[in-house]
Amino acid sequence: MGSLGAMLKHPDDVYPLIKLKIAARQIEKQIPPQPHWGFCYTMLQKVSRSFALVIQQLPIELRDAVCIFYLVLRALDTVEDDTSIATEVKVPILIDFHRHIYDREWHFLCGTKDYKVLMDQFHHVSTAFLELGKNYQEAIEDITMRMGAGMAKFICKEVETIDDYDEYCHYVAGLVGLGLSKLFHASGTEDLASDSLSNSMGLFLQKTNIIRDYLEDINEIPKCRMFWPRQIWSKYVNKLEELKYEENSVKAVQCLNDMVTNALSHVEDCLTYMSALRDPSIFRFCAIPQIMAIGTLAMCYNNIEVFRGVVKMRRGLTAKVIDRTRTIEDVYGAFFDFSCMLISKVDHNDPSASKTLKRLEIILKTCRDSGTLNKRKSYILRAEPNYTPALIVVFFIILAILLGYLSGNKPHSL
Ligand code: CA
């Protein structure tokens, strides 16, 4: 749960935080009894709690397919990321991975912690995969094959140009978007979205993570590969790691703003993609991560802390996004609010300022043109209400009761 200090500053975070906590406990109780499905859903919670939460509301057949799709790709990613595997061993595994998922006997030991367990017990994932409908299996196989081939291509290739950056992000995230669109379509509730819109959905999320994780990635031992494109950072420094040194603060923030501006180019497509969705559970599944991404970019933009520590949305705001994202109006509202926040942070001396502002104006216009902004529940930029001392006392009493109710349950991070 959020820290007490954060909750005091944002008392209206408390209710969504408690709802989220209860939802998380519900999920733990709903692990399927069959051992292979039990393994898959337990694993999903371990490797991504937030994903396990948003996946939960999908219709069961689609949920199973998305769960397996996610675990297969996490396993593929574990192979890609394990720097202890020699290239000549790694490349054939990446390329053949779409065949291994049909083989209950196949496994390959690599990765650490939960990922190591996932790899070691991969037969559970294969078993569950083989129980999915044929059209789900084919969609997962096709995307795994293309992603594995793309990862293999980039094992020996640096991300030099912006085109390389887009290509790498297409393999590791854009293809996830394409795959999910196929699974939604296979479930019978959605039209098949275009590849280019689906790709943008993945790229926007991936680029946000790449920006936010600069420091974590650059400090990783053994050295992690970096995905900030040389074409962007070389305008500011001679080596990518120089961005983290104090003396380069001005250049670092300028480079960061350039990267954020690049990521913003996908927002239009993302809004178009989401506006076409019909099923409310699929809509929420797609929209929550997108709002988290624009929120994260708004926090990171023009913020030197990206090079000093961890920048992310506070837990309470995340809980609010999960609680309040129901319709496309909520999405336009959130993108509008976060874009306003971004505009207010633009420094006119920044080399990318005019480009950034142009992109943000386009997003604001799209949100305004939707004609839904007056109906929105604005929860991001609204001034915090004034709380009287009596209200604060009542708040603490309720909090104490609720904490008592939730006690015995270990605190988990999202
Ligand atoms: Ca990876």
Coordinates of C-alpha atoms and ligand atoms in Angstrom, one line a residue:
M1 CA 0.0 0.0 0.0
G2 CA 1.1 3.6 -0.4
S3 CA 3.1 5.2 2.3
L4 CA 1.2 7.0 5.1
G5 CA 2.7 10.3 4.1
A6 CA 1.5 9.9 0.5
M7 CA -1.9 9.0 1.8
L8 CA -2.1 12.1 4.0
K9 CA -1.2 14.3 1.1
H10 CA -3.7 12.6 -1.2
P11 CA -6.5 11.4 1.1
D12 CA -8.7 10.5 -1.9
D13 CA -6.1 7.9 -2.9
V14 CA -7.1 5.8 0.1
Y15 CA -10.4 4.3 -1.2
P16 CA -9.0 3.2 -4.6
L17 CA -5.9 1.8 -2.8
I18 CA -8.1 -0.3 -0.5
K19 CA -10.2 -1.5 -3.4
L20 CA -7.1 -2.5 -5.2
K21 CA -5.8 -4.4 -2.2
I22 CA -9.0 -6.3 -1.9
A23 CA -9.0 -7.1 -5.7
A24 CA -5.4 -8.4 -5.3
R25 CA -6.5 -10.7 -2.5
Q26 CA -9.4 -11.9 -4.6
I27 CA -7.0 -12.9 -7.3
E28 CA -4.9 -15.0 -4.9
K29 CA -8.0 -16.9 -4.0
Q30 CA -8.9 -17.6 -7.6
I31 CA -6.0 -19.7 -8.7
P32 CA -7.4 -22.6 -10.8
P33 CA -7.1 -26.1 -9.3
Q34 CA -5.4 -27.9 -12.3
P35 CA -1.7 -27.9 -11.6
H36 CA -0.6 -26.5 -15.0
W37 CA -3.2 -23.7 -14.9
G38 CA -2.4 -23.1 -11.3
F39 CA 1.3 -22.8 -12.1
C40 CA 0.5 -20.3 -15.0
Y41 CA -1.7 -18.0 -13.0
T42 CA 0.6 -18.1 -9.9
M43 CA 3.6 -17.4 -12.2
L44 CA 1.7 -14.5 -13.8
Q45 CA 1.2 -12.9 -10.4
K46 CA 4.8 -13.3 -9.6
V47 CA 6.2 -11.8 -12.8
S48 CA 3.7 -9.0 -13.1
R49 CA 1.2 -8.2 -10.4
S50 CA -0.3 -5.3 -12.3
F51 CA -0.8 -7.4 -15.4
A52 CA -2.4 -10.1 -13.3
L53 CA -4.8 -7.5 -12.0
V54 CA -5.9 -6.1 -15.4
I55 CA -6.1 -9.6 -17.0
Q56 CA -8.4 -10.8 -14.3
Q57 CA -11.5 -9.1 -15.7
L58 CA -11.3 -10.6 -19.2
P59 CA -13.7 -13.3 -20.2
I60 CA -12.3 -16.6 -19.1
E61 CA -11.4 -18.1 -22.5
L62 CA -9.6 -15.0 -23.6
R63 CA -8.0 -14.6 -20.2
D64 CA -6.4 -18.0 -20.5
A65 CA -5.1 -17.2 -23.9
V66 CA -3.7 -13.8 -22.9
C67 CA -2.1 -15.4 -19.7
I68 CA -0.3 -18.1 -21.8
F69 CA 0.7 -15.5 -24.5
Y70 CA 2.2 -13.3 -21.8
L71 CA 4.1 -16.2 -20.1
V72 CA 5.5 -17.5 -23.5
L73 CA 6.8 -14.1 -24.3
R74 CA 8.3 -13.6 -20.8
A75 CA 10.1 -16.9 -21.3
L76 CA 11.4 -15.8 -24.6
D77 CA 12.5 -12.5 -23.1
T78 CA 14.3 -14.4 -20.3
V79 CA 16.4 -16.2 -22.9
E80 CA 17.1 -12.8 -24.7
D81 CA 18.1 -11.1 -21.5
D82 CA 20.3 -13.8 -20.0
T83 CA 23.8 -12.5 -20.8
S84 CA 25.4 -15.7 -19.6
I85 CA 24.2 -17.7 -22.6
A86 CA 26.6 -17.7 -25.6
T87 CA 25.3 -16.1 -28.7
E88 CA 25.6 -19.3 -30.7
V89 CA 23.4 -21.1 -28.2
K90 CA 21.0 -18.3 -27.7
V91 CA 20.2 -17.4 -31.3
P92 CA 18.8 -20.9 -32.3
I93 CA 16.7 -21.0 -29.2
L94 CA 15.1 -17.6 -30.0
I95 CA 14.5 -18.6 -33.6
D96 CA 13.0 -22.0 -32.7
F97 CA 11.0 -20.9 -29.6
H98 CA 7.6 -21.0 -31.5
R99 CA 8.2 -24.7 -32.0
H100 CA 9.2 -25.4 -28.4
I101 CA 5.9 -24.2 -27.1
Y102 CA 4.2 -27.3 -28.6
D103 CA 6.7 -29.6 -27.0
R104 CA 5.8 -30.6 -23.4
E105 CA 9.3 -32.1 -22.9
W106 CA 11.2 -29.0 -23.9
H107 CA 12.9 -26.9 -21.3
F108 CA 16.0 -24.7 -21.0
L109 CA 17.5 -23.5 -17.8
C110 CA 18.3 -19.8 -17.7
G111 CA 17.3 -16.6 -16.0
T112 CA 17.1 -15.9 -12.2
K113 CA 14.5 -16.0 -9.4
D114 CA 10.9 -16.3 -10.7
Y115 CA 12.0 -16.4 -14.3
K116 CA 14.3 -19.4 -13.5
V117 CA 11.2 -21.2 -12.1
L118 CA 9.2 -20.3 -15.2
M119 CA 11.9 -21.7 -17.5
D120 CA 12.5 -24.8 -15.4
Q121 CA 8.7 -25.7 -15.2
F122 CA 7.9 -24.5 -18.8
H123 CA 6.1 -27.8 -19.4
H124 CA 3.1 -26.4 -17.5
V125 CA 3.0 -23.5 -19.9
S126 CA 3.2 -25.9 -22.9
T127 CA 0.5 -28.1 -21.4
A128 CA -1.9 -25.1 -20.9
F129 CA -1.0 -23.8 -24.4
L130 CA -2.0 -27.1 -26.0
E131 CA -5.4 -26.8 -24.3
L132 CA -6.2 -23.4 -26.0
G133 CA -8.3 -23.1 -29.1
K134 CA -6.5 -23.5 -32.4
N135 CA -6.9 -19.9 -33.4
Y136 CA -5.4 -18.7 -30.1
Q137 CA -2.5 -21.2 -30.6
E138 CA -1.8 -20.0 -34.1
A139 CA -1.8 -16.3 -33.1
I140 CA 0.6 -17.0 -30.2
E141 CA 2.9 -19.2 -32.4
D142 CA 3.0 -16.6 -35.2
I143 CA 3.9 -13.7 -32.8
T144 CA 6.5 -15.8 -30.9
M145 CA 8.2 -16.8 -34.2
R146 CA 8.4 -13.2 -35.4
M147 CA 9.5 -11.9 -32.0
G148 CA 12.2 -14.6 -31.6
A149 CA 13.6 -13.8 -35.1
G150 CA 13.6 -10.1 -34.3
M151 CA 15.4 -10.5 -31.0
A152 CA 17.9 -12.8 -32.7
K153 CA 18.6 -10.1 -35.3
F154 CA 19.2 -7.5 -32.5
I155 CA 21.5 -9.7 -30.4
C156 CA 24.4 -8.6 -32.5
K157 CA 23.1 -5.2 -33.5
E158 CA 23.1 -1.9 -31.7
V159 CA 20.2 0.5 -31.7
E160 CA 21.7 3.3 -33.8
T161 CA 19.0 5.1 -35.6
I162 CA 15.5 6.1 -34.7
D163 CA 14.4 3.5 -37.4
D164 CA 16.4 0.8 -35.5
Y165 CA 14.7 1.9 -32.3
D166 CA 11.2 1.6 -33.8
E167 CA 12.2 -1.7 -35.3
Y168 CA 13.5 -3.2 -32.1
C169 CA 10.4 -1.9 -30.2
H170 CA 8.2 -3.4 -32.9
Y171 CA 9.8 -6.9 -32.2
V172 CA 9.6 -6.8 -28.4
A173 CA 6.4 -4.8 -27.9
G174 CA 4.6 -3.8 -31.2
L175 CA 4.2 -7.5 -31.9
V176 CA 2.6 -8.0 -28.5
G177 CA 0.0 -5.4 -29.7
L178 CA -0.5 -7.3 -32.9
G179 CA -0.9 -10.6 -31.0
L180 CA -3.4 -9.1 -28.5
S181 CA -5.5 -7.7 -31.4
K182 CA -5.5 -11.2 -32.9
L183 CA -6.6 -12.8 -29.6
F184 CA -9.3 -10.2 -29.1
H185 CA -10.6 -10.9 -32.6
A186 CA -10.4 -14.7 -32.1
S187 CA -12.5 -14.3 -29.0
G188 CA -15.3 -13.0 -31.2
T189 CA -15.9 -9.6 -29.6
E190 CA -13.7 -7.2 -31.5
D191 CA -12.9 -6.3 -35.1
L192 CA -9.3 -7.0 -36.1
A193 CA -7.4 -3.8 -35.6
S194 CA -4.8 -2.7 -38.2
D195 CA -1.2 -3.8 -37.6
S196 CA 0.0 -0.2 -37.6
L197 CA -2.4 0.9 -34.8
S198 CA -1.7 -2.3 -32.8
N199 CA 2.0 -1.7 -33.2
S200 CA 1.7 1.9 -31.9
M201 CA -0.1 0.6 -28.7
G202 CA 3.0 -1.6 -28.0
L203 CA 5.5 1.1 -29.0
F204 CA 4.0 3.7 -26.7
L205 CA 4.3 1.4 -23.7
Q206 CA 7.7 0.1 -24.5
K207 CA 9.3 3.5 -25.2
T208 CA 7.9 4.8 -21.9
N209 CA 9.6 1.9 -20.1
I210 CA 12.9 2.4 -22.0
I211 CA 12.8 6.1 -21.0
R212 CA 11.9 5.5 -17.3
D213 CA 14.4 2.7 -16.8
Y214 CA 17.5 4.6 -18.1
L215 CA 19.3 4.5 -14.7
E216 CA 18.3 1.0 -13.8
D217 CA 19.4 -0.3 -17.2
I218 CA 22.7 1.6 -17.4
N219 CA 23.7 0.5 -13.8
E220 CA 22.8 -3.1 -14.3
I221 CA 25.6 -5.7 -13.7
P222 CA 26.3 -7.6 -15.9
K223 CA 25.9 -4.8 -18.3
C224 CA 22.5 -4.7 -19.9
R225 CA 22.0 -3.6 -23.5
M226 CA 20.7 -0.1 -23.9
F227 CA 17.9 0.9 -26.2
W228 CA 18.2 4.7 -26.3
P229 CA 19.0 5.4 -30.0
R230 CA 22.4 6.9 -30.8
Q231 CA 20.7 9.2 -33.3
I232 CA 19.0 11.0 -30.4
W233 CA 21.5 10.9 -27.5
S234 CA 24.6 11.7 -29.7
K235 CA 23.1 15.2 -30.1
Y236 CA 23.7 15.8 -26.4
V237 CA 26.7 13.6 -25.2
N238 CA 29.4 11.4 -26.6
K239 CA 28.5 8.3 -24.7
L240 CA 25.1 7.3 -23.4
E241 CA 26.3 6.8 -19.8
E242 CA 27.5 10.4 -19.6
L243 CA 23.9 11.4 -19.2
K244 CA 24.0 10.2 -15.6
Y245 CA 26.8 12.5 -14.5
E246 CA 26.0 15.6 -12.6
E247 CA 28.0 17.9 -14.9
N248 CA 25.8 16.9 -17.9
S249 CA 22.5 17.6 -16.2
V250 CA 21.3 20.2 -18.7
K251 CA 22.1 18.0 -21.7
A252 CA 20.6 14.9 -20.0
V253 CA 17.3 16.6 -19.5
Q254 CA 17.3 17.9 -23.1
C255 CA 18.0 14.4 -24.3
L256 CA 15.2 13.0 -22.1
N257 CA 12.8 15.6 -23.4
D258 CA 13.7 14.6 -27.0
M259 CA 13.0 10.9 -26.1
V260 CA 9.6 11.8 -24.5
T261 CA 8.7 13.8 -27.6
N262 CA 9.5 10.8 -29.8
A263 CA 7.3 8.6 -27.7
L264 CA 4.4 11.1 -27.9
S265 CA 4.2 10.5 -31.6
H266 CA 2.3 7.2 -31.0
V267 CA -0.5 8.7 -28.9
E268 CA -2.8 9.6 -31.8
D269 CA -2.8 6.0 -32.9
C270 CA -3.3 4.7 -29.4
L271 CA -6.4 6.9 -29.0
T272 CA -7.8 5.7 -32.3
Y273 CA -7.2 2.0 -31.4
M274 CA -8.9 2.4 -28.0
S275 CA -11.9 4.3 -29.4
A276 CA -12.7 1.3 -31.7
L277 CA -12.9 -1.3 -28.8
R278 CA -16.3 -2.6 -27.9
D279 CA -16.0 -5.0 -25.0
P280 CA -15.7 -3.1 -21.7
S281 CA -13.3 -5.6 -20.2
I282 CA -11.0 -5.6 -23.2
F283 CA -11.2 -1.8 -23.2
R284 CA -10.1 -1.6 -19.6
F285 CA -7.3 -4.1 -20.2
C286 CA -5.9 -1.9 -23.0
A287 CA -6.6 1.5 -21.5
I288 CA -5.2 1.2 -18.0
P289 CA -1.6 0.6 -19.2
Q290 CA -1.9 3.4 -21.8
I291 CA -3.0 5.9 -19.1
M292 CA -0.2 4.7 -16.8
A293 CA 2.2 5.4 -19.7
I294 CA 1.2 8.9 -20.5
G295 CA 1.2 9.5 -16.7
T296 CA 4.7 8.2 -16.4
L297 CA 5.9 10.3 -19.3
A298 CA 4.4 13.4 -17.6
M299 CA 6.3 12.5 -14.4
C300 CA 9.6 11.9 -16.3
Y301 CA 9.5 14.9 -18.7
N302 CA 12.0 17.6 -17.9
N303 CA 12.9 15.7 -14.7
I304 CA 16.5 15.2 -13.8
E305 CA 15.4 12.5 -11.3
V306 CA 15.2 10.1 -14.2
F307 CA 19.0 10.1 -14.1
R308 CA 19.3 10.0 -10.3
G309 CA 16.7 7.5 -9.0
V310 CA 13.3 6.0 -9.7
V311 CA 10.5 8.1 -11.2
K312 CA 7.1 6.6 -11.2
M313 CA 3.5 7.4 -10.5
R314 CA 2.6 7.2 -6.9
R315 CA 0.8 4.0 -5.9
G316 CA -2.4 5.9 -5.0
L317 CA -2.6 7.5 -8.5
T318 CA -2.1 4.0 -10.1
A319 CA -4.9 2.7 -7.9
K320 CA -7.1 5.6 -9.0
V321 CA -6.4 4.9 -12.7
I322 CA -7.3 1.3 -12.3
D323 CA -10.4 2.2 -10.4
R324 CA -11.7 5.0 -12.6
T325 CA -10.8 3.9 -16.1
R326 CA -14.1 2.6 -17.5
T327 CA -14.9 4.3 -20.8
I328 CA -13.2 6.1 -23.7
E329 CA -14.3 9.4 -22.1
D330 CA -12.1 8.5 -19.1
V331 CA -9.2 7.9 -21.5
Y332 CA -9.6 11.3 -23.3
G333 CA -9.9 12.9 -19.9
A334 CA -6.7 11.4 -18.6
F335 CA -4.7 12.1 -21.8
F336 CA -6.0 15.6 -21.7
D337 CA -5.0 16.2 -18.1
F338 CA -1.6 14.6 -18.5
S339 CA -0.9 16.5 -21.7
C340 CA -1.8 19.8 -19.9
M341 CA 0.6 18.8 -17.2
L342 CA 3.3 18.1 -19.8
I343 CA 2.6 21.5 -21.5
S344 CA 3.1 23.3 -18.2
K345 CA 6.5 21.6 -17.8
V346 CA 7.9 22.6 -21.3
D347 CA 10.9 25.0 -21.0
H348 CA 10.9 27.2 -24.0
N349 CA 14.7 27.1 -24.2
D350 CA 14.6 23.3 -24.6
P351 CA 15.8 22.3 -28.1
S352 CA 12.8 20.1 -28.7
A353 CA 10.2 22.5 -27.2
S354 CA 8.4 23.5 -30.4
K355 CA 8.1 19.9 -31.5
T356 CA 6.9 18.7 -28.1
L357 CA 4.3 21.5 -27.9
K358 CA 3.1 20.7 -31.4
R359 CA 2.6 17.0 -30.5
L360 CA 0.8 17.9 -27.3
E361 CA -1.5 20.4 -29.0
I362 CA -2.5 17.6 -31.5
I363 CA -3.3 15.3 -28.5
L364 CA -5.3 18.0 -26.7
K365 CA -7.2 18.8 -29.9
T366 CA -8.1 15.1 -30.4
C367 CA -9.3 14.9 -26.8
R368 CA -11.4 18.1 -27.2
D369 CA -12.8 17.1 -30.5
S370 CA -14.1 13.9 -28.9
G371 CA -16.7 16.2 -27.2
T372 CA -16.6 14.2 -24.0
L373 CA -14.2 16.3 -21.8
N374 CA -17.0 18.0 -19.9
K375 CA -18.2 14.6 -18.7
R376 CA -14.9 13.5 -17.4
K377 CA -13.9 12.7 -13.9
S378 CA -10.8 14.8 -13.6
Y379 CA -8.7 13.3 -10.9
I380 CA -5.2 14.3 -11.8
L381 CA -4.9 18.1 -11.9
R382 CA -7.7 18.9 -9.6
A383 CA -6.6 20.8 -6.5
E384 CA -6.6 18.7 -3.4
P385 CA -9.7 19.4 -1.2
N386 CA -9.2 21.2 2.1
Y387 CA -9.5 18.8 5.0
T388 CA -10.6 20.1 8.4
P389 CA -8.9 18.6 11.5
A390 CA -12.1 16.7 12.4
L391 CA -12.1 15.1 9.0
I392 CA -8.5 14.1 9.4
V393 CA -9.4 12.4 12.8
V394 CA -12.3 10.5 11.1
F395 CA -10.0 9.5 8.3
F396 CA -7.4 8.1 10.7
I397 CA -10.1 6.1 12.6
I398 CA -11.4 4.6 9.3
L399 CA -7.8 3.9 8.2
A400 CA -7.1 2.1 11.5
I401 CA -10.2 -0.1 11.1
L402 CA -9.3 -0.9 7.6
L403 CA -5.7 -1.7 8.4
G404 CA -7.0 -3.9 11.1
Y405 CA -9.2 -5.7 8.6
L406 CA -6.4 -6.2 6.2
S407 CA -3.8 -7.2 8.7
G408 CA -2.5 -10.7 8.5
N409 CA -2.0 -10.0 4.9
K410 CA 1.6 -9.3 4.0
P411 CA 2.1 -6.0 2.1
H412 CA 2.8 -6.6 -1.6
S413 CA 4.0 -4.2 -4.1
L414 CA 1.9 -3.9 -7.2
Ligands
CA1 CA 14.6 -8.2 -23.1

